[in-house]
CSV table of C-alpha atoms in Angstrom, one decimal:
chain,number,residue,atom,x,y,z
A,1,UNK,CA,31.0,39.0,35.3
A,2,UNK,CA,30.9,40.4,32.0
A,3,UNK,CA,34.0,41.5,30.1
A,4,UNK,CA,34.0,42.5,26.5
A,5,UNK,CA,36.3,43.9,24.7
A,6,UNK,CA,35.5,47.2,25.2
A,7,UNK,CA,36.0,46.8,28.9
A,8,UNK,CA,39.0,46.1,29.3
A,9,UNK,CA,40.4,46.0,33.1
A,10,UNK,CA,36.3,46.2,34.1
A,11,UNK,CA,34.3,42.9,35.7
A,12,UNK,CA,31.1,42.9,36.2
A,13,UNK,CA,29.8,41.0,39.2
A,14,UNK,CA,26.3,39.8,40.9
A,15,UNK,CA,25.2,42.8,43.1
A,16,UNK,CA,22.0,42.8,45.1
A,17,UNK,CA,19.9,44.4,42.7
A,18,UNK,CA,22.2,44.1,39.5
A,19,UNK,CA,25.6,43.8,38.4
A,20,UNK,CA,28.2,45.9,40.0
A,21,UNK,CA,31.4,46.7,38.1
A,22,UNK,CA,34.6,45.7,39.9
A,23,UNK,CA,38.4,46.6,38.6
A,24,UNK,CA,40.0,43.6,37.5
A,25,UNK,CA,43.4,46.1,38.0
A,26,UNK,CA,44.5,49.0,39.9
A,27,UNK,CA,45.8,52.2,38.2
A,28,UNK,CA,49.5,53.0,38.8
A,29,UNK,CA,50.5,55.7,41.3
A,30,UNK,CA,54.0,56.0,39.2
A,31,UNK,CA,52.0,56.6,36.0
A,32,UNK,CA,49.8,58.7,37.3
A,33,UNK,CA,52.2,61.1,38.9
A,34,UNK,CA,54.2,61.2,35.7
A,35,UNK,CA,50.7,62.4,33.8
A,36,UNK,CA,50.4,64.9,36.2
A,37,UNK,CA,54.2,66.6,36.2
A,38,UNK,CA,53.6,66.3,32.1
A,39,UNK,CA,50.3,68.6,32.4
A,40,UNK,CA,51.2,70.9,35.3
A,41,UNK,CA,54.6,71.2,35.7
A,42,UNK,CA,56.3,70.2,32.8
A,43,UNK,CA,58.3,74.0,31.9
A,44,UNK,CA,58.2,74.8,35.7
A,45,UNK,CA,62.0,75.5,36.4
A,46,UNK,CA,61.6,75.3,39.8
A,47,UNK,CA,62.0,71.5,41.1
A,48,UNK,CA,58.4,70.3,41.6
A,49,UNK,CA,57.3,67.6,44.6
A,50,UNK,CA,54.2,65.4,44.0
A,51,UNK,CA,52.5,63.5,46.3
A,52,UNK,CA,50.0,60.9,45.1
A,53,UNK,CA,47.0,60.0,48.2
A,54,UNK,CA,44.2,57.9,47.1
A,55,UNK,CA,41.0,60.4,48.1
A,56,UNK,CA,37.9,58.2,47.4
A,57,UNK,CA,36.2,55.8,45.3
A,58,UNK,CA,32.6,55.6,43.8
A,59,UNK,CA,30.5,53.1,41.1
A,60,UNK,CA,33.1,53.7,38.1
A,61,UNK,CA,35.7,56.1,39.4
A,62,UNK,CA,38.8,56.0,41.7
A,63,UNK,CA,39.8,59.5,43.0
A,64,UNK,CA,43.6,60.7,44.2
A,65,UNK,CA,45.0,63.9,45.2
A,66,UNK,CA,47.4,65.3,44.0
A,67,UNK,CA,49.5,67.2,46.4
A,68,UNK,CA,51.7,69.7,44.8
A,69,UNK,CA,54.9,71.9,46.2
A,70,UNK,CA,57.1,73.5,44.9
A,71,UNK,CA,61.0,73.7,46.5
A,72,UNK,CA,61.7,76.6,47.1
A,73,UNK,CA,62.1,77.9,50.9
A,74,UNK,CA,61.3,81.5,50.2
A,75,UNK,CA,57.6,80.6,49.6
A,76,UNK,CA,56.5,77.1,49.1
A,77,UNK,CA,53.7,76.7,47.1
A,78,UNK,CA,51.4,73.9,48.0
A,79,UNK,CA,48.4,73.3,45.1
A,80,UNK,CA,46.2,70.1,45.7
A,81,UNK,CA,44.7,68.7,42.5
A,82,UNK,CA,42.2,65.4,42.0
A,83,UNK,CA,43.2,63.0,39.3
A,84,UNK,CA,40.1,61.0,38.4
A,85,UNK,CA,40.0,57.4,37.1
A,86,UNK,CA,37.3,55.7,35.7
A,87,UNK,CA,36.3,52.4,34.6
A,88,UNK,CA,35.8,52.3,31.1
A,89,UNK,CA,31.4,51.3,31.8
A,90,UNK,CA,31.0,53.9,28.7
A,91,UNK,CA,33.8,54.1,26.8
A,92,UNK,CA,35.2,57.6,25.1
A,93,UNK,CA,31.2,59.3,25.9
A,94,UNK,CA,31.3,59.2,29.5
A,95,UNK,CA,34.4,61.3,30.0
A,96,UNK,CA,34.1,63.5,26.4
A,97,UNK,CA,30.2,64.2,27.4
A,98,UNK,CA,31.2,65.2,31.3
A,99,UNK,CA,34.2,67.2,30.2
A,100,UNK,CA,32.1,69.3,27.9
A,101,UNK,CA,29.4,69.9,30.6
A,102,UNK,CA,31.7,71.2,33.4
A,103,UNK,CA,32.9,73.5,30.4
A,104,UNK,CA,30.0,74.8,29.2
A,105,UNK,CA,28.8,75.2,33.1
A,106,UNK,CA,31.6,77.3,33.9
A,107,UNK,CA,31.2,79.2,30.6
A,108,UNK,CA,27.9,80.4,30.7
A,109,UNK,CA,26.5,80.1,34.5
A,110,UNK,CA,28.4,81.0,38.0
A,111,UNK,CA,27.9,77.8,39.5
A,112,UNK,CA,31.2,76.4,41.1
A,113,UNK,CA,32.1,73.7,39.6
A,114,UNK,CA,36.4,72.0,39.6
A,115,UNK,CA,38.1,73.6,36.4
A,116,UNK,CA,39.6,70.4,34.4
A,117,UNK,CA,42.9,71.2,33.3
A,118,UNK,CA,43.6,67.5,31.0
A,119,UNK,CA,41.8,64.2,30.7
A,120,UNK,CA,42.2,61.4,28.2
A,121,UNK,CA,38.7,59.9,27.0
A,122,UNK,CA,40.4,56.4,25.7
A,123,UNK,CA,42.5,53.9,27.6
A,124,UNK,CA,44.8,53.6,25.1
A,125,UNK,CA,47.3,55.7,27.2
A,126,UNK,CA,50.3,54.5,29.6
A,127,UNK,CA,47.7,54.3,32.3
A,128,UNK,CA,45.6,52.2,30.4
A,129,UNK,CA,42.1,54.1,31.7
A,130,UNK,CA,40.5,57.2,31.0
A,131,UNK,CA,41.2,59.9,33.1
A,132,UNK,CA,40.4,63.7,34.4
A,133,UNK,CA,42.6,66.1,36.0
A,134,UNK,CA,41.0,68.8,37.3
A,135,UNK,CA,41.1,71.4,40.3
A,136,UNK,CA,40.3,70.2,43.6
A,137,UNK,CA,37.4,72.2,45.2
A,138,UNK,CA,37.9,73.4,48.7
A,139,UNK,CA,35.5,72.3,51.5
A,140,UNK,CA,34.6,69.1,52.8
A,141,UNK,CA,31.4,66.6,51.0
A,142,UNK,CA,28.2,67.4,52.1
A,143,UNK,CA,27.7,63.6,53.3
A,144,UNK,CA,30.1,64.3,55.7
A,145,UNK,CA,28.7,67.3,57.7
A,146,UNK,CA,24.8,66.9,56.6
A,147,UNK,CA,23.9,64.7,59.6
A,148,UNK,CA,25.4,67.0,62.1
A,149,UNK,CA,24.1,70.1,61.0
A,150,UNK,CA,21.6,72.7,62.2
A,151,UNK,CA,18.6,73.3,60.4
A,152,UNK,CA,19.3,77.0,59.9
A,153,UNK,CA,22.9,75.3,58.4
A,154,UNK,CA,20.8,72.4,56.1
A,155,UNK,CA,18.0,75.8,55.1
A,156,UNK,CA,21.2,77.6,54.0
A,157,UNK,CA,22.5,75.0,52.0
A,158,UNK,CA,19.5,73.9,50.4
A,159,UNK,CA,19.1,77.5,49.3
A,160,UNK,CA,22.8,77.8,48.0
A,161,UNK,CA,22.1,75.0,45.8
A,162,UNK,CA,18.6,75.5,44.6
A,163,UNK,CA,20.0,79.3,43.2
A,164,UNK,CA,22.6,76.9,40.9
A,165,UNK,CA,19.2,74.8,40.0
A,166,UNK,CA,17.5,78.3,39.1
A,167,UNK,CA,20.5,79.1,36.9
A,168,UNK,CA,20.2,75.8,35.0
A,169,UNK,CA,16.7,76.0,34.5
A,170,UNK,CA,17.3,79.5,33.1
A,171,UNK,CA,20.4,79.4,31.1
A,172,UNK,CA,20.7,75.8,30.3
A,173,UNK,CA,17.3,75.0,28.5
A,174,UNK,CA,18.3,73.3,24.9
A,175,UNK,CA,15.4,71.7,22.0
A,176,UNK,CA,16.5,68.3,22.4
A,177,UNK,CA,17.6,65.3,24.5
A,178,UNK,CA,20.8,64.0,24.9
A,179,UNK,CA,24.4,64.8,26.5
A,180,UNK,CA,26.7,67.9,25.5
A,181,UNK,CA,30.0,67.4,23.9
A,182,UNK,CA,32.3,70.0,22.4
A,183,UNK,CA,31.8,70.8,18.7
A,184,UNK,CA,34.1,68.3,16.8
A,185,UNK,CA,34.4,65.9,19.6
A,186,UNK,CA,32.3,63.4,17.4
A,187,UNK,CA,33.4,63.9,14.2
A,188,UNK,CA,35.5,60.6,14.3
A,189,UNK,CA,32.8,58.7,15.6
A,190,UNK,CA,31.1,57.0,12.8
A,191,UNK,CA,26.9,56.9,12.8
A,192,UNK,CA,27.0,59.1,15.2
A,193,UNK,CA,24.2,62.2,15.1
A,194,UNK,CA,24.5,65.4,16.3
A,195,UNK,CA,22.0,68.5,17.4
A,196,UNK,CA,22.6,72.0,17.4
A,197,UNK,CA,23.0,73.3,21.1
A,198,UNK,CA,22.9,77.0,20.2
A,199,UNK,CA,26.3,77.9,21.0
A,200,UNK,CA,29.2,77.2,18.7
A,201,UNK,CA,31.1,75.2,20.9
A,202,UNK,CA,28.8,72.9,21.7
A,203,UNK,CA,26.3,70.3,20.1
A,204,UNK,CA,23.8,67.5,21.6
A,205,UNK,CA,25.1,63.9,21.4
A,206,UNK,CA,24.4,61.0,22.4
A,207,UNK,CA,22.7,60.4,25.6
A,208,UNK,CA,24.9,59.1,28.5
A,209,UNK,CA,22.9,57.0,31.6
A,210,UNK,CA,23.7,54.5,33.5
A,211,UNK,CA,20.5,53.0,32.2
A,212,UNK,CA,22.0,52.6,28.5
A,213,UNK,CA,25.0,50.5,30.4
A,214,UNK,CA,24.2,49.5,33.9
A,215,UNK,CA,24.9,45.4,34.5
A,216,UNK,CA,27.5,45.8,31.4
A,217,UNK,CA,25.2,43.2,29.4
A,218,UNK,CA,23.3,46.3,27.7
A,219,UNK,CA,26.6,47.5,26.3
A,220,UNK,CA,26.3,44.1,24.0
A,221,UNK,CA,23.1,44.9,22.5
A,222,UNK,CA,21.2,47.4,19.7
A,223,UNK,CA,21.1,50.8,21.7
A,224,UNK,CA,19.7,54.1,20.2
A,225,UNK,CA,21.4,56.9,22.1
A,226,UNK,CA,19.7,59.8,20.7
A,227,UNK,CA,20.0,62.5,20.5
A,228,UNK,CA,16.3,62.7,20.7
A,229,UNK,CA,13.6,65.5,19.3
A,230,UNK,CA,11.5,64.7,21.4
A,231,UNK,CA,10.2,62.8,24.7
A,232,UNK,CA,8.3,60.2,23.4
A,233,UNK,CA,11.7,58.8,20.9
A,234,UNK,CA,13.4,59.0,24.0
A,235,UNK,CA,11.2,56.9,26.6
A,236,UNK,CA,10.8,54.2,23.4
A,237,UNK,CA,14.8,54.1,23.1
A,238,UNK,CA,14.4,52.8,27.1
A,239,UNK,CA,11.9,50.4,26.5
A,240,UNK,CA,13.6,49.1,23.5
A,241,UNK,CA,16.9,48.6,25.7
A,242,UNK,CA,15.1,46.9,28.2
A,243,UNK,CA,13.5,44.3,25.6
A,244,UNK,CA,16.8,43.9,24.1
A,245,UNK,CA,18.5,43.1,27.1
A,246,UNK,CA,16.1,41.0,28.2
A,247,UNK,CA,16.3,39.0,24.7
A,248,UNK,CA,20.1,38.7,25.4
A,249,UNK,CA,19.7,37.5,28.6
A,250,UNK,CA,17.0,34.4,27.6
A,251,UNK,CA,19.5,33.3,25.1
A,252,UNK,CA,21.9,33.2,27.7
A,253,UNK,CA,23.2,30.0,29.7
A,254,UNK,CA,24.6,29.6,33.2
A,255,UNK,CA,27.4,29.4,31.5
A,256,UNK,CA,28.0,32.4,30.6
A,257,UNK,CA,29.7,34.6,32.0
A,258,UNK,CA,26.7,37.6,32.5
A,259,UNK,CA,24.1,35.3,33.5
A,260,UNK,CA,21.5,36.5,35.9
A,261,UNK,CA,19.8,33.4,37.2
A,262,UNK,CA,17.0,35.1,38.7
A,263,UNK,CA,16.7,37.9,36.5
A,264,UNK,CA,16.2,35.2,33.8
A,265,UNK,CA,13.2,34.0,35.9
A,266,UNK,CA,11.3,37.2,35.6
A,267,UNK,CA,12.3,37.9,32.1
A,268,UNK,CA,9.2,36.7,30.5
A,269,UNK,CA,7.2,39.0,33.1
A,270,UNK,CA,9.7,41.7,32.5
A,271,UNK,CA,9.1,41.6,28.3
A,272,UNK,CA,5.4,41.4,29.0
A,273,UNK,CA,5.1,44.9,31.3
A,274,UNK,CA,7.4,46.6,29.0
A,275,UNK,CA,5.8,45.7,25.8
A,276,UNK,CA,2.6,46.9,28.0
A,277,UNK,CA,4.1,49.9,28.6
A,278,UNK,CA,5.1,51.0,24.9
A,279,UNK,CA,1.3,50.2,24.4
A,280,UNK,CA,0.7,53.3,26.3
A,281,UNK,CA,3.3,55.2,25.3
A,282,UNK,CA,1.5,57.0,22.4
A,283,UNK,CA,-1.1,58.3,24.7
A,284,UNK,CA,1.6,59.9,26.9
A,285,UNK,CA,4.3,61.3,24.7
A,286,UNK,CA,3.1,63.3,22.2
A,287,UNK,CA,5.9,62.4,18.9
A,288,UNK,CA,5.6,65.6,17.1
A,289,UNK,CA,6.0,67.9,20.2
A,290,UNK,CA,9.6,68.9,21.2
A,291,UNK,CA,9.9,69.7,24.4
A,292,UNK,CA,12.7,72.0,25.9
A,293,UNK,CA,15.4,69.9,27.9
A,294,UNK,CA,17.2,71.1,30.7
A,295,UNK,CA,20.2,69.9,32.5
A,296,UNK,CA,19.0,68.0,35.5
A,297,UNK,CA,20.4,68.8,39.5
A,298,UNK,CA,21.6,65.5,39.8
A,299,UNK,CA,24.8,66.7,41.1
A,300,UNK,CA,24.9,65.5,44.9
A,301,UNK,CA,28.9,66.4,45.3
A,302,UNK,CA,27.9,70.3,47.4
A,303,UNK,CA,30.9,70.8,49.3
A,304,UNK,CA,30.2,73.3,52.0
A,305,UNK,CA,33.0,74.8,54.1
A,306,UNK,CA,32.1,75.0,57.4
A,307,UNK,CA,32.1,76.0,60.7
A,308,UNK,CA,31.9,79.7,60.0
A,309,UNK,CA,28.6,79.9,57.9
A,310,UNK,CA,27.8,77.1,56.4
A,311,UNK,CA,27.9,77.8,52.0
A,312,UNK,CA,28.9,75.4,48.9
A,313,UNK,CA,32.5,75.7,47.5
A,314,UNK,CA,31.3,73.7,44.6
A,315,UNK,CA,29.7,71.3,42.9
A,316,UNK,CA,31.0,68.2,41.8
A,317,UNK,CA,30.6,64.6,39.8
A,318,UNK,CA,29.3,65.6,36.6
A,319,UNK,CA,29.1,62.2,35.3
A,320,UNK,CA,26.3,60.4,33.3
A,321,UNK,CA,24.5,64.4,33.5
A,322,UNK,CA,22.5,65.2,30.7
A,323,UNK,CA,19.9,66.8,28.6
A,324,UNK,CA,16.7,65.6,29.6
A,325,UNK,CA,13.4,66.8,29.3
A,326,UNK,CA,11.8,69.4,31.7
A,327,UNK,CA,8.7,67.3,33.0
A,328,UNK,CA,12.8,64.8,34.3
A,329,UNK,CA,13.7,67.7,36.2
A,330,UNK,CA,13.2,66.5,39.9
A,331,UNK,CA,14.5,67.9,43.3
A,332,UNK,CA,18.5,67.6,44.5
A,333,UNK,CA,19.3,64.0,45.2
A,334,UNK,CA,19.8,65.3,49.3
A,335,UNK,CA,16.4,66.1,49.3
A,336,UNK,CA,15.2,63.2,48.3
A,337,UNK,CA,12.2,61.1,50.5
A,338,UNK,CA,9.0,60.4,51.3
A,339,UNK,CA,5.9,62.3,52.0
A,340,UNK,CA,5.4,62.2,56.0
A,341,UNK,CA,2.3,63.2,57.3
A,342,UNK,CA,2.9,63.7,60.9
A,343,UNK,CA,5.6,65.7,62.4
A,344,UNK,CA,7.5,63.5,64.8
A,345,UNK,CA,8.5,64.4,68.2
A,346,UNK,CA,11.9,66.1,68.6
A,347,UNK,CA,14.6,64.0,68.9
A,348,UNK,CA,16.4,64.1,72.5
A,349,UNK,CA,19.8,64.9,72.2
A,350,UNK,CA,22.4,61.5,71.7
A,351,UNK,CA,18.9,59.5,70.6
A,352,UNK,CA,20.4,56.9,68.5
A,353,UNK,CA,17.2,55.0,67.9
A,354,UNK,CA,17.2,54.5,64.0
A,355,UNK,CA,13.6,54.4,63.4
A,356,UNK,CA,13.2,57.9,64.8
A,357,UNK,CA,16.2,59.1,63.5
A,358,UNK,CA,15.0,58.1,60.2
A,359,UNK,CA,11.5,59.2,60.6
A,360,UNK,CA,13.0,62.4,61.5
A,361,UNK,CA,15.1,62.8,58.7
A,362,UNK,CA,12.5,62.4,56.3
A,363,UNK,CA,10.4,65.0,57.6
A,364,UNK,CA,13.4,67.7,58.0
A,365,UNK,CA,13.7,66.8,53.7
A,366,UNK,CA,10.1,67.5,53.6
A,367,UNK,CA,10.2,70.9,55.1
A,368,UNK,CA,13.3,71.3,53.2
A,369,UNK,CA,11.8,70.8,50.1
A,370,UNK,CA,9.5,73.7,50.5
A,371,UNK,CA,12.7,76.1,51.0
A,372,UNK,CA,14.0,74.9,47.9
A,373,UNK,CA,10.7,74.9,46.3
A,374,UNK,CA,10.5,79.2,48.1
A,375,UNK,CA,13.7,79.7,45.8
A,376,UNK,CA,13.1,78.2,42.5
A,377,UNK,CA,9.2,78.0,42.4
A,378,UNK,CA,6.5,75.8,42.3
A,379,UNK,CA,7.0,73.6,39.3
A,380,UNK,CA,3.0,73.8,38.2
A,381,UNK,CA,3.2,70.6,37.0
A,382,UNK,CA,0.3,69.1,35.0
A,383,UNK,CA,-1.2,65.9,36.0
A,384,UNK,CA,0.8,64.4,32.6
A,385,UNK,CA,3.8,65.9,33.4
A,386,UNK,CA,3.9,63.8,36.4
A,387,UNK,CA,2.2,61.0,34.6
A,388,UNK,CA,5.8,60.9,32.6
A,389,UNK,CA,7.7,60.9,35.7
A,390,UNK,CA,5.7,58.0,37.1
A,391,UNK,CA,6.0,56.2,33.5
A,392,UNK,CA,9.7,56.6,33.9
A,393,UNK,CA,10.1,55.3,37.2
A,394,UNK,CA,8.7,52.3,35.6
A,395,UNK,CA,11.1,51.3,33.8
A,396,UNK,CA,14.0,51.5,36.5
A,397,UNK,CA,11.7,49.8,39.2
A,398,UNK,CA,11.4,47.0,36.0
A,399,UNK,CA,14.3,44.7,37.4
A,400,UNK,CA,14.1,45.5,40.7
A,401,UNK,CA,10.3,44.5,41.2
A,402,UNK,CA,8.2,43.9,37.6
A,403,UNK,CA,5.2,43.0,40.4
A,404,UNK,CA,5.7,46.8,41.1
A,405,UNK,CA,5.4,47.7,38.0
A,406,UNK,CA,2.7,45.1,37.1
A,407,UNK,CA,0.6,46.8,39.6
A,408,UNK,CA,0.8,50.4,38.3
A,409,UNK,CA,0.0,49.0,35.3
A,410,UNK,CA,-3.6,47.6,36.3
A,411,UNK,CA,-4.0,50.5,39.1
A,412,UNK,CA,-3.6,53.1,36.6
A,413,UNK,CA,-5.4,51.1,33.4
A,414,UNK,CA,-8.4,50.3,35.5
A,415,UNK,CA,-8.5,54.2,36.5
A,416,UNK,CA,-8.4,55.6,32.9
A,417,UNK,CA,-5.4,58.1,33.7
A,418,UNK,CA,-3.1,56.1,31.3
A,419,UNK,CA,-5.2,57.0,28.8
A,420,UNK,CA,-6.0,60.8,29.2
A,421,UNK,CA,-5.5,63.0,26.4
A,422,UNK,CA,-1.8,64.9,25.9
């Protein structure tokens, strides 16, 4: 239930696993339709009718459509656009960072992705929240179809999309960690550092993750955002976030207004395993090395277009995507679960038993993976590659379960692999 000052019209409220952020106000459909003749039709001479539909709604963001005609009954044109609002959870970085990644996607890879035509990163506008207007891609959400689709379809797919994960890894590769923003997009932001990205455009900034803001408490305290030169200033920036928060949070009451009751009861436990964890992290991030960063597939919006051959119109929600390092780069979000080790029996057709269903989901990723794996490669990771994704995890399992996390700790301290060489 945090709400500082530079949140305005954002709560934060008790979730199940941490604080959610709630809208304390609605945008304006008036306002918003007035943005949107100002930015698209403003010197059309032909009378313009817009519709204003509310499309969807996710952590930080509300999503309308924007239905667009003009009148004229020779040929009426009908354009559909999505205006995007978002909670202010980063202010100004969120939507300046996101804005210069779909631009430098489009610019230099052939990956579909919505062209944004305006967007505002302040909410010191008539609307009062930052905003994107951008294209609508045609197609339907993945979400929606995934469950209902044949494997040949789901094989098809998950090749579409690992060819835009290819063209990442390929054309998107930059010496340093952090989040893209346009060249000059910073220049009024004072202590802030830049990297060169290679391109003239473009430079590295300040790294946006929901880590960095998550709960809205962390937005209160000391935060270096990078960029970073290498992996190991970047996995200490985390820890110190953590400790940070956590030293907020002791010197908290119920009274205030952020307070985490039991959150507060495993913050002791939670300082201990992260101090623990810097410990190590010497022995697993090498300081001087700079390792080459790459724009991660976390990405989940594939919109395929179905029924006549299943392919993705584009990709969408580029929020809180970043320059990470390459040993981050994991598989597709869809893609996502665990390891099974024995294939279940088909599923009889109109089972609805969830245990089955799920058990048979999990495989399908499994066997999934490997098609996506036959398209971009086996990664060849090194046992410390995975070593730093497993360090990493660490720190997000940290208020979740810090018993977790204590017992990774011993397994893999008592084992020696904590300590092998870089």
């Amino acid at each position: 239930m945090l709400n500082t000052p530079q949140q305005p019209r954002v709560r934060w409220k008790p979730g199940m696993f941490s604080a959610i952020p709630t809208w304390t106000e609605n945008p304006q459909i008036t306002i918003i339709e007035s943005l949107c003749r100002r930015h698209l039709y403003l010197d059309t001479p032909l009378p313009v009718s817009l519709t204003i539909t509310f499309l969807a709604e996710g952590a930080f963001n509300k999503l309308y459509a924007v239905s667009a005609s003009t009148d004229s009954s020779d040929s009426p044109e009908l354009k559909v656009y999505v205006f995007r609002v978002s909670l202010p959870v980063e202010p100004f970085y969120k939507t300046t960072s996101e804005v210069a990644t779909l631009a430098y996607i489009r610019r230099y890879t052939t990956i579909p992705v919505p062209e944004v035509i305006a967007h505002c990163a302040t909410a010191e506008n008539e609307l009062g929240f930052q905003w994107i207007l951008m294209e609508k891609v045609h197609g339907v959400p993945l979400r929606e179809v995934w469950p209902r689709m044949a494997i040949s379809a789901k094989e098809e797919i998950t090749e579409q999309v690992a060819s835009c994960v290819l063209q990442m890894r390929a054309l998107c590769r930059f010496d340093g960690i952090g989040s893209l923003y346009c060249r000059g997009a910073l220049e009024e932001e004072e202590g802030v550092d830049v990297l060169d990205a290679k391109h003239d455009a473009y430079v590295i900034g300040p790294l946006v993750t929901t880590f960095f803001f998550v709960g809205g408490r962390r937005l209160k305290v000391q935060r270096n955002r990078g960029p970073y030169l290498n992996d190991h200033d970047y996995v200490l920036a985390l820890t110190q976030v953590e400790l940070e928060d956590m030293k907020l949070l002791q010197e908290s009451t119920e009274e205030t207004a952020d307070y985490d009751k039991y959150l507060a009861e495993d913050a002791p436990d939670i300082v201990r395993a992260t101090r623990e964890l810097q410990d190590l992290l010497p022995s697993i991030f090498c300081r001087p090395s700079t390792p080459l960063g790459a724009l991660p597939s976390t990405p989940s919006g594939a919109s395929p277009n179905p029924p006549q051959g299943e392919f993705v119109t584009g990709i969408v929600d580029w929020e809180c995507v970043g320059i990470i390092p390459t040993w981050g780069d994991t598989y597709p979000q869809f893609l996502w679960g665990p390891v099974v080790l024995e294939e279940p029996e088909p599923l009889a057709e109109g089972d609805t038993d969830e245990c089955r269903l799920e058990w048979w989901d999990d495989w399908e990723k499994m066997q999934l993976r490997k098609v996506f794996d036959g398209v971009v490669g086996q990664c060849g990771d090194s046992g410390m590659q995975e070593l730093k994704r497993e360090f990493r995890k660490q720190l997000d399992m940290m208020g979740f379960s810090v018993r977790f996390v204590e017992r990774w700790l011993k397994a893999h301290l008592d084992d020696g692999r904590l300590l092998a060489p870089n």
